[in-house]
Amino acid sequence: MADEETRTPRRKRRTPEEASIDPAVREMLACADLMGLGTAFSRADALAPCNIGAVGMCCSLCAMGPCRLTKEGITGVCGATIDTIQARNFIRSVAAGSAAHSDHGRDLAFTLKAVANGEAEGYSIRDVAKLRTVAAEYGIAVKGRTPEEIANDLADLYIAQFGQQRGTVAPVVRAPKKRQNLWNELGVVPRGVDREVVEALHRTHMGDDQDHVHLLHHAVRTALADGWGGSMIATDVSDILFGTPAPVLGEANLGVLKDDMVNVVVHGHEPTLSQMLVAASQDPEIVAYAKAAGAGGVSLSGICCTANEILMRQGIPAAGNFLQQELAILTGAVEAMVVDVQCIMQALVVLAEGFHTKIITTSPKVKLKGATHIEFDEHRALTIAKDILKAAIDNYPNRGETRIPAYKNSLIPGFSHEYINYMLGGSYRASFRPLNDAIMAGRIRGVAAIVGCTNPRIQHDSSHAAITEALLKQDVLVVETGCSAIASAKLGFLLGDAGLDRVGPGLREVCETVGIPPVLHMGSCVDNTRILTVLTQMVAEGGLGDDIDQVPAVGLAPEWMSEKALSIATYCVASGAYVMMGGHNPVEGRGDTVPDSVLVSDYMRGGWEEAYGGKLEFLDDPQEMIRRALAHIDAKREALGLPKYDPTLFGRSGDARLGEIEEETRGASLEERQAALYGQVAAR
Ligand code: NFS
C-alpha cells in the first residue's frame, strides 16, 4: 500500500537529518537553509504529491478529460475503467524508460560506426577482445579481419535493431534458451526497439487497447526491447569503445571536489563526451591553461550514471548520486556542471545563478533555458571537450567562498560480468563455478541486485542502506548499479575488506577468499544488463536450475523515481526475477475505487509470476522488502533441493579464523603456531 507519509502535505520542512542519512548532504542542506535556497528536498516538502495521480487514478490522454476516477464504479468520459487507465499509464512510463535507455544505445552504436570508419576524433576501439566476442555471438566473421572491419559490421547490426520491423532484436539470443522459448511462446520477443515503443504509444492513444492484461503484455515486450535490446547494446558498445570495466580505486561524495582545482562535474548518462573530458583534462595544453588561471589543474567528478561510467573505467570520483546534483553547486566550488541527457533537474540553472557555476548543456536533445549550450559532436569530440574545459577554467577567477563538505569514501568499482567471471576462476578457467558452488553449499544464501535512484520523498540513501546492510548480514551477495551503488560507496561497502565486519559469516569467507567487496558495483543503469548476463551465465554453469526464475535471487529499487526504473523492473520480471520497488504503488488506486483498481497490481504480482516466474511489487517498508527478499531466496533454494541456509556452518575459515589463531597462540612457539594454522587449513 502507499505510504501515507509520502502523500499527505507536510506541515513542516524536514530537518537535514530527516532528509538524508549522508553527512555531506546534511551539511549542504543546512547551508541551503542558511542561505534561504531551495532544493529538491525542500520542494518535496512544500509540494505534496497529487494523491489521485500518484496511484494512477487520473487519465489525461484526451481533451475530454483529464478524468479523475475517485469514486467506486465511475469511469472516464469515454468509459475507460480504472484498471485500463492504470495499465495505460504504466505502459507509457515503460515506453519512455525504454526509449531513454535505448536512444542512449543508438547514439553509442552510431559512435561505434564513426570510430570504425575513422571519423570520430580521439576515440579508438579499446576492447578488441570484447568486440570479437560480441560480434561472433551474432555470426559476424571475425577471423582475419581488422577490429575496424568487425566494428563496422557490428555497428550496422546494432543500428538496425532500432528501426527493425520484423524478426527478433539480436541480443535476445544471449538469454537462456528456455527463456527465449518462453518469450517466443508468449509472443513478447521484441521485433525492433523503436517499433515496440511506437506500438506502446499507439495502443495507449485514446480509443485503442483497453484490456489491462493485453496492455501489460505489450509493456513486457517494450521493456524487453530495452533490457535485451537498447540497454544491452549501450553496455556492449561502451565496453568496446571505452574498455570493459575492471576493479579500480575510486572515491565518492561531495568531498571529492577540490579547493585548489577547477572543478568540472559531469552529470547525466552518456559516456561518450565524459570519456573525452577525462582525456582532455590531462592534456598538457589544458593543464597549462588551468595553471595560468591560478588553479592546480582540472579536477573532474561525476553525478548520476555519467559518474558511474567514468568511475568504473578510469576511477574518476563520483561527487554523488541523483539528489546531490544541486548540492554540488551549493559548495560554491564547481566552475562548470556539464550535462548530457536524463536525470538533470531544471532547478540547476536557477540555483547556479546565485553562484558562479556555469551549467553547460551538450546534447542536441536536451537544452535548459539559461544554460550555455556547447553541442557535442563525436566527430570533433576532443576539440569540443577542450572548449568546454576552457570555458570552465575561464570561470575559475569568478569563484567566491567555498564550502566543500569533508566527506568522501574510497571504493572499488568495476565489476563487469567479464571481470567477475575471471575473478572467480582465473585467466585460464574463468568460470561462475565458485559462485554457484557457494550458493549451493549455503555459504552464500542468494544474490540481490539493489539498483535505481534516490527520491526526495524517501529519506535519501536510507532504504538503500537499510536493505543492503540487512541482506549482507544474511549472507546475501549484493550487486548494485546506478545511484544505489553510489549510496553504498558512500557507506563503505564497496571497499575490499572495509565492509567485511558487517557481513554474514559465509559471505565473508567467500569475499576474503576471492578478494572482493561484499557489494559489487556493476556500473550505470544501462549496465543492469550485466546482471542479466551474470544470471544467464550462472544458469549455464549448472546447479541452479535451467532458467533465471529458478536462481535464488531478487531485484530491488528501494528509492526509485524514474520511468527508466519501471522499464528495468518490467524486463527483469519478464526475465524471471522477483522485483520490489520502494515507495508508493503507482497503479494501485485506493479509497473508493479499491475493488477495480487492484486488478493491475494483482496481475503484476500473480499474472506475471504465472507467465514468467517473476513478479513486481511496490512496498513502502524496507523491512518488509528485506523479509520478502529472504523468504523468496529461501523458497528458491528449497525448490532447487539446496540445503537450508544455516549461518552456523560457516565463518570458521578465512581471515577471521586466522586472526583468532593469532590471538589464541600469542606467545607460543613458531612450531605451535604453525601446527594450529595447518590444523585449521586441513579442517577446511
Ligand atoms: Ni538510473 Fe542513472 Fe540515478 Fe535513477 Fe537517474 S542516474 S539511469 S534513473 S536517478 S539510478
XYZ file of C-alpha atoms and ligand atoms in Angstrom:
694
model
C 0.000 0.000 0.000
C 1.043 3.542 -0.485
C 2.962 5.337 2.183
C 0.616 7.784 3.935
C 3.553 9.932 4.844
C 4.638 10.398 1.250
C 1.334 11.804 0.070
C -0.033 13.917 2.874
C 1.031 17.562 2.788
C 3.976 18.092 5.058
C 3.296 20.629 7.743
C 6.952 21.301 8.325
C 10.203 21.179 6.474
C 12.252 18.126 7.317
C 15.477 18.749 9.149
C 18.634 17.836 7.217
C 18.877 14.743 9.461
C 15.372 13.678 8.483
C 16.037 14.340 4.798
C 19.188 12.222 4.364
C 21.468 9.810 6.176
C 24.507 11.197 4.326
C 26.515 13.654 6.470
C 27.690 15.591 3.396
C 24.093 16.037 2.259
C 23.011 17.086 5.746
C 25.764 19.685 5.857
C 24.811 21.135 2.470
C 21.093 21.172 3.293
C 21.889 23.146 6.437
C 23.850 25.594 4.225
C 20.897 25.844 1.833
C 18.622 26.678 4.767
C 21.021 29.358 5.995
C 21.220 30.853 2.509
C 17.461 30.632 2.033
C 17.844 28.438 -1.051
C 15.515 25.647 -2.073
C 16.483 22.165 -3.209
C 14.570 19.084 -4.342
C 14.283 18.162 -0.660
C 12.556 21.398 0.353
C 10.422 21.424 -2.801
C 9.280 17.886 -1.995
C 8.307 19.079 1.478
C 6.415 22.053 0.104
C 4.678 20.221 -2.713
C 2.567 17.259 -1.667
C 2.165 14.728 -4.476
C -1.270 14.597 -6.066
C -2.999 11.760 -4.267
C -5.059 10.928 -7.360
C -2.258 10.890 -9.919
C 0.211 9.185 -7.584
C -1.792 5.969 -7.604
C -2.784 6.087 -11.252
C -6.387 7.260 -10.908
C -6.122 10.083 -13.447
C -6.302 9.837 -17.244
C -5.125 12.785 -19.324
C -4.848 11.085 -22.690
C -7.504 13.159 -24.445
C -9.191 16.552 -24.248
C -12.459 15.169 -22.825
C -10.583 14.926 -19.522
C -8.452 14.829 -17.532
C -10.740 12.299 -15.852
C -10.176 11.596 -12.177
C -11.682 8.296 -11.105
C -12.052 8.877 -7.393
C -15.404 7.172 -6.808
C -16.096 3.486 -6.970
C -17.507 2.328 -10.259
C -17.157 5.572 -12.199
C -15.349 5.652 -15.494
C -13.742 8.285 -17.674
C -15.879 10.197 -20.184
C -15.070 7.562 -22.822
C -15.971 4.752 -20.417
C -12.367 3.873 -19.528
C -12.160 1.929 -16.256
C -9.545 2.480 -13.585
C -7.638 -0.704 -14.500
C -7.414 0.355 -18.154
C -6.204 3.799 -17.123
C -3.600 2.399 -14.738
C -2.297 -0.123 -17.265
C -2.103 2.642 -19.907
C -0.233 4.978 -17.559
C 2.152 2.195 -16.631
C 2.972 1.122 -20.184
C 3.506 4.762 -21.215
C 6.103 5.065 -18.451
C 7.746 1.829 -19.539
C 7.845 3.114 -23.119
C 9.502 6.367 -22.002
C 12.057 4.473 -19.904
C 12.772 2.012 -22.691
C 13.116 4.894 -25.174
C 15.569 6.786 -22.947
C 17.871 3.809 -22.395
C 17.621 2.693 -25.998
C 18.216 6.082 -27.573
C 21.393 6.210 -25.496
C 22.299 2.803 -27.013
C 21.532 4.069 -30.514
C 23.873 7.047 -30.124
C 26.639 4.746 -28.969
C 26.072 2.455 -31.967
C 26.453 5.485 -34.271
C 29.664 6.412 -32.440
C 30.963 2.870 -32.984
C 30.216 3.238 -36.694
C 32.075 6.567 -36.802
C 35.073 5.089 -34.952
C 35.142 2.088 -37.303
C 35.340 4.486 -40.233
C 37.987 6.735 -38.737
C 35.545 9.628 -38.394
C 35.500 10.062 -34.605
C 38.266 12.333 -33.364
C 40.108 10.964 -30.346
C 38.220 7.655 -29.999
C 39.520 4.167 -30.646
C 38.450 0.592 -30.040
C 39.769 -0.109 -26.561
C 38.481 -3.638 -26.019
C 39.127 -5.627 -29.170
C 38.562 -8.932 -27.324
C 35.034 -7.928 -26.339
C 34.359 -6.647 -29.866
C 35.326 -10.043 -31.274
C 33.359 -11.989 -28.659
C 30.185 -9.948 -29.133
C 30.440 -9.928 -32.940
C 30.948 -13.698 -33.007
C 27.786 -14.190 -30.940
C 25.832 -12.696 -33.843
C 27.667 -14.662 -36.507
C 29.749 -11.709 -37.738
C 33.007 -13.003 -39.250
C 35.972 -12.127 -37.045
C 38.807 -14.302 -38.330
C 41.473 -12.432 -40.276
C 39.589 -9.117 -40.085
C 40.707 -5.835 -38.565
C 38.919 -4.501 -35.473
C 37.565 -1.650 -37.620
C 36.026 -4.047 -40.156
C 34.376 -6.071 -37.399
C 33.237 -2.913 -35.589
C 31.707 -1.571 -38.793
C 29.580 -4.712 -39.206
C 28.623 -4.809 -35.537
C 27.647 -1.112 -35.658
C 25.446 -1.754 -38.707
C 23.799 -4.702 -36.965
C 23.200 -2.693 -33.801
C 21.902 0.401 -35.616
C 19.466 -1.853 -37.487
C 17.945 -3.146 -34.218
C 16.245 0.167 -33.566
C 14.331 0.506 -36.814
C 13.883 -3.220 -37.445
C 10.249 -4.061 -38.292
C 10.148 -7.851 -38.190
C 12.050 -10.689 -36.576
C 13.823 -10.568 -33.227
C 16.152 -7.998 -31.698
C 19.596 -9.565 -31.871
C 20.769 -9.565 -28.204
C 17.830 -11.790 -27.206
C 19.886 -14.782 -28.417
C 22.029 -14.265 -25.304
C 19.182 -15.162 -22.897
C 18.881 -18.723 -21.563
C 17.387 -20.999 -24.254
C 14.407 -21.911 -22.092
C 13.619 -18.221 -21.513
C 13.828 -17.479 -25.257
C 11.393 -20.305 -25.947
C 9.012 -18.966 -23.299
C 9.113 -15.461 -24.770
C 8.501 -16.904 -28.239
C 5.539 -18.914 -26.994
C 4.060 -15.873 -25.262
C 4.724 -13.596 -28.242
C 6.741 -10.984 -26.346
C 10.057 -11.146 -28.174
C 10.752 -7.569 -29.325
C 10.805 -7.157 -33.100
C 12.590 -3.832 -33.171
C 13.289 -1.375 -30.372
C 11.539 1.625 -31.915
C 8.645 -0.492 -33.123
C 7.723 -1.657 -29.608
C 7.925 1.875 -28.179
C 5.801 3.280 -31.009
C 3.263 0.490 -30.603
C 3.054 1.221 -26.862
C 2.172 4.830 -27.689
C -0.295 3.773 -30.382
C -2.033 1.283 -28.123
C -2.471 3.898 -25.412
C -3.863 6.604 -27.696
C -7.498 7.379 -26.990
C -9.794 4.647 -28.206
C -7.210 1.888 -28.629
C -6.183 -1.030 -26.421
C -8.400 -1.229 -23.336
C -7.751 -4.660 -21.849
C -5.295 -4.235 -18.962
C -3.808 -7.721 -19.418
C -3.275 -7.099 -23.126
C -1.696 -3.714 -22.366
C 0.635 -5.212 -19.755
C 1.604 -7.908 -22.249
C 2.923 -5.205 -24.547
C 4.595 -3.445 -21.596
C 6.725 -6.588 -21.302
C 7.632 -6.546 -24.983
C 8.520 -2.840 -24.783
C 10.666 -3.371 -21.679
C 12.431 -6.402 -23.191
C 13.365 -4.139 -26.117
C 15.252 -2.128 -23.501
C 16.900 -4.838 -21.364
C 17.685 -7.339 -24.094
C 17.936 -4.601 -26.752
C 18.854 -0.929 -26.346
C 20.482 -1.113 -22.908
C 22.456 -4.237 -23.754
C 23.696 -2.540 -26.916
C 24.690 0.534 -24.847
C 26.719 -1.588 -22.418
C 28.412 -3.595 -25.180
C 29.434 -0.572 -27.219
C 30.602 1.392 -24.169
C 32.855 -1.525 -23.212
C 34.181 -1.915 -26.750
C 34.957 1.795 -27.140
C 35.975 2.771 -23.621
C 37.138 -0.530 -22.128
C 35.369 -3.270 -20.180
C 35.484 -2.262 -16.514
C 37.828 -3.986 -14.078
C 38.371 -3.061 -10.426
C 39.908 0.341 -9.913
C 40.211 2.558 -6.849
C 37.785 5.477 -6.700
C 36.167 7.912 -4.298
C 32.628 9.086 -3.726
C 30.809 12.007 -2.160
C 30.996 15.789 -2.304
C 34.344 15.791 -0.517
C 35.959 14.819 -3.837
C 35.622 18.447 -5.005
C 38.909 20.287 -4.680
C 39.558 23.747 -3.325
C 42.621 24.467 -5.441
C 41.470 22.988 -8.743
C 38.990 23.883 -11.449
C 36.092 21.553 -10.615
C 34.114 20.239 -13.567
C 31.186 17.991 -12.664
C 29.792 15.822 -15.448
C 26.184 14.827 -14.967
C 23.812 12.700 -16.980
C 24.227 9.335 -18.621
C 26.328 9.111 -21.730
C 29.975 8.107 -21.502
C 30.955 9.491 -24.915
C 31.706 13.104 -24.005
C 32.760 12.411 -20.421
C 35.421 9.941 -21.584
C 36.807 12.657 -23.812
C 36.681 15.198 -20.977
C 38.822 12.802 -18.927
C 41.407 12.727 -21.720
C 41.228 16.489 -22.302
C 41.609 17.300 -18.576
C 45.007 15.588 -18.638
C 46.128 17.267 -21.858
C 49.238 19.460 -21.231
C 47.586 22.358 -23.070
C 44.598 22.275 -20.680
C 46.745 21.785 -17.583
C 48.843 24.813 -18.592
C 45.685 26.818 -19.292
C 44.349 25.981 -15.799
C 47.663 26.873 -14.166
C 47.698 30.201 -15.960
C 44.314 30.875 -14.352
C 45.809 30.209 -10.908
C 44.458 26.660 -10.378
C 46.416 23.443 -9.896
C 44.649 21.835 -12.868
C 41.231 20.491 -13.758
C 39.506 18.049 -11.418
C 36.689 16.023 -12.955
C 33.975 14.314 -10.962
C 30.535 12.962 -11.787
C 26.911 12.777 -10.717
C 24.422 10.020 -11.629
C 25.296 7.476 -14.294
C 27.831 9.560 -16.215
C 29.700 9.362 -12.910
C 29.392 5.590 -12.885
C 30.628 5.304 -16.473
C 33.913 7.133 -15.803
C 34.255 5.841 -12.239
C 34.068 2.229 -13.452
C 36.640 2.714 -16.175
C 39.032 5.432 -15.039
C 38.434 5.767 -11.302
C 37.211 9.364 -11.777
C 35.461 10.216 -8.481
C 31.693 10.383 -8.063
C 30.555 13.619 -6.392
C 27.268 11.954 -5.513
C 24.034 10.418 -6.675
C 20.889 11.963 -8.145
C 19.851 14.114 -5.167
C 23.313 15.617 -4.823
C 23.334 17.492 -8.147
C 22.075 20.747 -6.620
C 24.234 20.302 -3.535
C 27.392 20.212 -5.666
C 26.545 23.735 -6.870
C 25.883 24.878 -3.292
C 29.519 24.132 -2.424
C 30.477 27.176 -4.494
C 33.424 25.157 -5.808
C 32.071 23.989 -9.170
C 33.194 26.004 -12.183
C 31.075 24.034 -14.647
C 28.427 21.352 -14.491
C 28.408 19.644 -17.872
C 25.161 17.794 -18.527
C 24.065 15.485 -21.321
C 20.785 13.546 -21.010
C 18.455 12.176 -18.290
C 18.033 12.898 -14.549
C 19.012 16.570 -14.949
C 16.909 18.847 -12.736
C 15.622 22.036 -14.326
C 16.278 23.732 -10.968
C 20.037 23.634 -11.643
C 20.083 26.769 -13.788
C 18.181 28.970 -11.331
C 20.281 27.696 -8.448
C 23.520 28.254 -10.371
C 22.567 31.906 -10.953
C 23.338 32.544 -7.279
C 26.820 31.100 -7.700
C 29.494 31.300 -10.357
C 28.777 27.794 -11.699
C 28.183 27.530 -15.443
C 25.631 24.929 -16.499
C 26.709 23.615 -19.901
C 24.287 21.526 -21.937
C 25.859 19.339 -24.604
C 23.188 17.109 -26.131
C 21.198 18.126 -29.205
C 18.245 16.582 -27.349
C 18.477 18.490 -24.063
C 18.578 22.241 -23.593
C 17.947 24.118 -20.337
C 16.755 27.680 -20.547
C 19.527 29.943 -19.244
C 22.294 27.343 -19.660
C 25.282 27.642 -22.011
C 24.957 25.209 -24.905
C 28.126 23.692 -26.362
C 26.857 20.921 -28.574
C 28.726 17.661 -28.599
C 29.626 16.001 -31.874
C 31.617 12.778 -31.740
C 33.390 13.701 -34.964
C 35.113 16.629 -33.172
C 34.978 15.275 -29.631
C 38.424 16.211 -28.342
C 38.186 19.774 -29.661
C 34.763 20.232 -28.052
C 35.924 18.691 -24.765
C 38.816 21.173 -24.661
C 36.454 24.073 -25.425
C 34.241 23.030 -22.521
C 37.166 22.760 -20.122
C 38.499 26.148 -21.232
C 35.088 27.703 -20.522
C 35.243 26.179 -17.028
C 38.804 27.404 -16.462
C 37.850 30.906 -17.619
C 35.219 30.822 -14.875
C 37.684 29.905 -12.097
C 38.596 33.536 -11.192
C 34.884 34.174 -10.532
C 34.815 31.656 -7.683
C 33.729 33.066 -4.320
C 33.576 31.423 -0.921
C 33.606 27.620 -0.993
C 32.064 25.153 1.446
C 33.106 21.653 0.392
C 31.935 19.071 2.948
C 34.843 16.993 4.213
C 33.098 13.699 3.491
C 34.205 11.157 0.947
C 34.749 7.425 0.951
C 37.009 5.161 -1.063
C 35.571 2.381 -3.190
C 36.497 -0.295 -5.688
C 34.045 -0.295 -8.596
C 34.456 -2.058 -11.934
C 32.814 -5.459 -11.573
C 31.757 -6.169 -15.133
C 30.392 -9.668 -15.683
C 33.580 -10.442 -17.593
C 35.650 -9.466 -14.586
C 33.506 -11.412 -12.120
C 33.907 -14.458 -14.331
C 37.689 -14.021 -14.473
C 37.968 -13.172 -10.772
C 36.163 -16.334 -9.723
C 38.027 -18.693 -11.997
C 41.301 -17.048 -13.033
C 42.683 -16.372 -16.518
C 42.651 -19.941 -17.779
C 39.456 -21.209 -16.229
C 37.194 -18.166 -15.974
C 34.007 -19.537 -14.507
C 30.986 -18.892 -12.360
C 31.507 -22.301 -10.721
C 32.797 -20.954 -7.378
C 29.798 -18.617 -7.075
C 27.316 -21.362 -7.922
C 29.076 -23.737 -5.508
C 28.991 -21.170 -2.714
C 25.254 -20.688 -3.228
C 24.635 -24.427 -3.467
C 26.552 -25.045 -0.239
C 24.698 -22.225 1.521
C 27.814 -20.180 2.162
C 26.121 -17.536 0.047
C 22.377 -17.628 0.698
C 21.457 -15.925 -2.569
C 22.028 -12.835 -4.674
C 20.294 -9.438 -4.527
C 20.520 -6.738 -7.171
C 19.878 -3.398 -5.483
C 19.537 -0.674 -8.090
C 17.937 2.604 -9.020
C 17.506 6.164 -7.961
C 17.208 8.274 -4.863
C 13.916 10.074 -4.299
C 13.377 13.117 -2.073
C 10.088 11.623 -0.839
C 12.160 8.990 0.957
C 14.974 9.782 3.394
C 17.918 9.986 0.994
C 20.015 6.761 0.803
C 18.225 5.312 3.862
C 16.377 2.436 2.175
C 19.402 1.525 0.049
C 21.468 1.420 3.237
C 18.956 -0.494 5.375
C 18.327 -3.184 2.762
C 21.974 -3.565 1.767
C 23.117 -3.852 5.390
C 20.422 -6.351 6.338
C 20.924 -8.613 3.321
C 24.706 -8.669 3.710
C 24.302 -9.814 7.321
C 22.115 -12.628 5.988
C 24.893 -13.812 3.656
C 23.266 -12.419 0.527
C 25.798 -11.253 -2.079
C 24.741 -7.820 -3.327
C 25.322 -6.416 -6.808
C 24.483 -2.784 -7.487
C 24.255 -0.220 -10.256
C 23.236 3.417 -10.697
C 22.581 5.708 -7.773
C 22.197 2.764 -5.403
C 25.840 1.823 -5.990
C 26.920 5.384 -5.186
C 24.903 5.190 -1.938
C 26.758 2.013 -0.949
C 30.073 3.550 -1.970
C 29.462 6.387 0.471
C 28.712 3.825 3.184
C 31.989 1.987 2.634
C 30.503 -1.270 1.324
C 32.438 -1.125 -1.931
C 35.885 -1.230 -0.452
C 37.577 -4.621 -0.239
C 37.702 -5.683 3.359
C 36.116 -2.496 4.654
C 32.639 -3.936 4.909
C 33.525 -7.457 5.933
C 32.878 -6.954 9.622
C 29.319 -6.127 8.606
C 28.525 -9.216 6.536
C 27.406 -12.736 7.402
C 29.967 -15.460 8.115
C 29.623 -17.453 4.887
C 29.648 -14.463 2.576
C 32.596 -13.069 4.481
C 34.561 -16.246 3.808
C 33.860 -16.003 0.092
C 34.778 -12.307 -0.033
C 38.026 -12.946 1.811
C 38.934 -15.954 -0.322
C 38.206 -14.303 -3.659
C 39.271 -10.828 -2.545
C 36.095 -8.915 -3.371
C 33.949 -6.372 -1.556
C 30.588 -7.716 -0.321
C 28.808 -5.315 -2.674
C 29.846 -5.433 -6.315
C 29.425 -2.198 -8.280
C 28.438 -3.290 -11.784
C 28.005 0.097 -13.417
C 25.356 2.506 -14.621
C 21.655 1.781 -15.058
C 22.020 0.546 -18.650
C 24.511 -1.891 -17.115
C 21.671 -3.691 -15.373
C 22.030 -5.823 -18.473
C 25.302 -7.059 -16.934
C 23.170 -8.502 -14.137
C 21.010 -10.304 -16.720
C 24.203 -11.700 -18.232
C 25.532 -12.853 -14.844
C 22.236 -14.625 -14.099
C 22.302 -16.250 -17.542
C 25.870 -17.438 -17.007
C 25.018 -18.768 -13.541
C 22.223 -20.793 -15.132
C 24.595 -22.042 -17.845
C 27.170 -23.049 -15.211
C 24.729 -25.565 -13.751
C 23.325 -26.499 -10.355
C 20.920 -23.561 -10.030
C 18.168 -24.662 -12.389
C 17.795 -24.191 -16.110
C 16.350 -20.692 -16.194
C 16.736 -17.354 -14.405
C 13.499 -17.705 -12.419
C 14.993 -20.648 -10.522
C 18.083 -18.821 -9.235
C 17.816 -17.710 -5.565
C 17.938 -14.026 -6.466
C 15.875 -10.855 -6.083
C 15.891 -7.334 -7.532
C 15.150 -4.202 -5.516
C 14.823 -0.500 -6.388
C 14.050 0.920 -2.944
C 14.171 4.656 -3.738
C 13.215 4.730 -7.424
C 11.733 7.784 -9.117
C 12.426 7.470 -12.854
C 10.365 5.906 -15.639
C 13.532 4.078 -16.636
C 13.255 2.177 -13.348
C 9.813 0.886 -14.372
C 11.203 -0.364 -17.666
C 14.106 -2.071 -15.854
C 11.727 -3.648 -13.340
C 9.484 -4.970 -16.107
C 12.263 -6.534 -18.175
C 13.726 -8.114 -15.036
C 10.325 -9.609 -14.161
C 9.967 -10.927 -17.721
C 13.453 -12.412 -17.372
C 12.242 -14.332 -14.296
C 13.138 -12.063 -11.360
C 11.146 -11.103 -8.286
C 11.376 -7.291 -8.225
C 10.399 -4.992 -5.371
C 10.137 -1.232 -5.780
C 10.079 1.173 -2.829
C 7.611 3.961 -2.127
C 4.008 4.115 -3.222
C 2.393 1.902 -5.812
C 1.648 3.970 -8.959
C -1.008 1.542 -10.191
C -2.954 0.879 -7.032
C -5.760 3.363 -6.651
C -7.218 3.475 -3.184
C -10.110 4.947 -1.297
C -13.436 4.431 -3.031
C -12.041 2.648 -6.030
C -10.245 -0.307 -4.466
C -12.329 -3.149 -5.981
C -11.427 -2.349 -9.581
C -8.145 -0.651 -9.087
C -6.116 -3.544 -7.764
C -6.520 -5.534 -10.987
C -3.316 -4.158 -12.468
C -1.269 -4.682 -9.304
C -2.684 -8.172 -8.911
C -1.748 -9.032 -12.447
C 1.817 -7.758 -11.996
C 2.094 -9.995 -8.965
C 0.111 -13.114 -9.898
C -0.322 -12.975 -13.660
C 3.275 -12.167 -14.420
C 4.507 -14.771 -11.945
C 2.425 -17.435 -13.644
C 3.688 -16.411 -17.075
C 7.334 -15.521 -16.384
C 8.194 -16.838 -12.913
C 8.975 -13.248 -11.882
C 6.708 -10.675 -10.279
C 6.586 -6.965 -9.484
C 5.548 -5.462 -6.155
C 5.611 -1.961 -4.703
C 6.336 -1.814 -0.960
C 6.891 1.248 1.143
C 8.502 -0.536 4.107
C 12.178 -1.522 3.670
C 11.864 -4.077 6.481
C 9.077 -5.833 4.597
C 11.211 -5.787 1.440
C 14.022 -7.480 3.375
C 11.669 -10.090 4.815
C 10.177 -10.914 1.423
C 13.596 -10.965 -0.275
C 14.904 -13.552 2.194
C 11.707 -15.611 2.037
C 11.915 -15.648 -1.771
C 15.576 -16.659 -1.760
C 14.873 -19.451 0.737
C 11.886 -20.683 -1.277
C 14.025 -20.825 -4.426
C 16.735 -22.716 -2.513
C 14.173 -25.229 -1.338
C 12.716 -25.667 -4.828
C 16.215 -26.465 -6.108
C 16.708 -29.005 -3.298
C 19.598 -26.990 -1.826
C 20.414 -27.254 1.891
C 18.532 -24.915 4.191
C 20.506 -21.763 4.884
C 22.374 -22.188 8.183
C 24.900 -19.471 9.093
C 26.327 -21.511 11.986
C 28.013 -23.833 9.483
C 30.352 -21.149 8.185
C 32.709 -18.451 9.304
C 35.437 -20.660 10.738
C 37.809 -20.075 7.865
C 39.223 -17.062 6.111
C 40.889 -14.066 7.686
C 38.681 -14.121 10.786
C 39.879 -17.584 11.830
C 43.477 -16.644 11.117
C 43.049 -13.671 13.421
C 41.644 -15.937 16.131
C 44.582 -18.337 15.783
C 46.903 -15.401 16.035
C 45.189 -14.407 19.262
C 44.971 -17.947 20.708
C 48.636 -18.717 20.066
C 50.066 -15.410 21.145
C 53.359 -16.089 22.937
C 53.551 -19.713 21.672
C 56.489 -21.084 19.709
C 56.593 -20.844 15.941
C 56.025 -24.629 15.652
C 52.935 -24.486 17.864
C 51.541 -21.595 15.900
C 52.218 -23.367 12.590
C 50.525 -26.521 13.900
C 47.447 -24.529 14.850
C 47.388 -22.856 11.436
C 47.900 -26.058 9.427
C 45.261 -27.801 11.527
C 42.860 -25.052 10.543
C 43.758 -25.377 6.868
C 43.312 -29.164 6.976
C 39.909 -28.757 8.613
C 38.584 -26.599 5.740
Ni 19.085 5.267 -13.164
Fe 21.162 6.529 -13.756
Fe 20.203 7.615 -10.782
Fe 17.809 6.841 -11.195
Fe 18.835 8.649 -12.677
S 21.074 8.361 -12.627
S 19.838 5.772 -15.163
S 17.407 6.924 -13.286
S 18.473 8.787 -10.622
S 19.513 5.489 -10.780
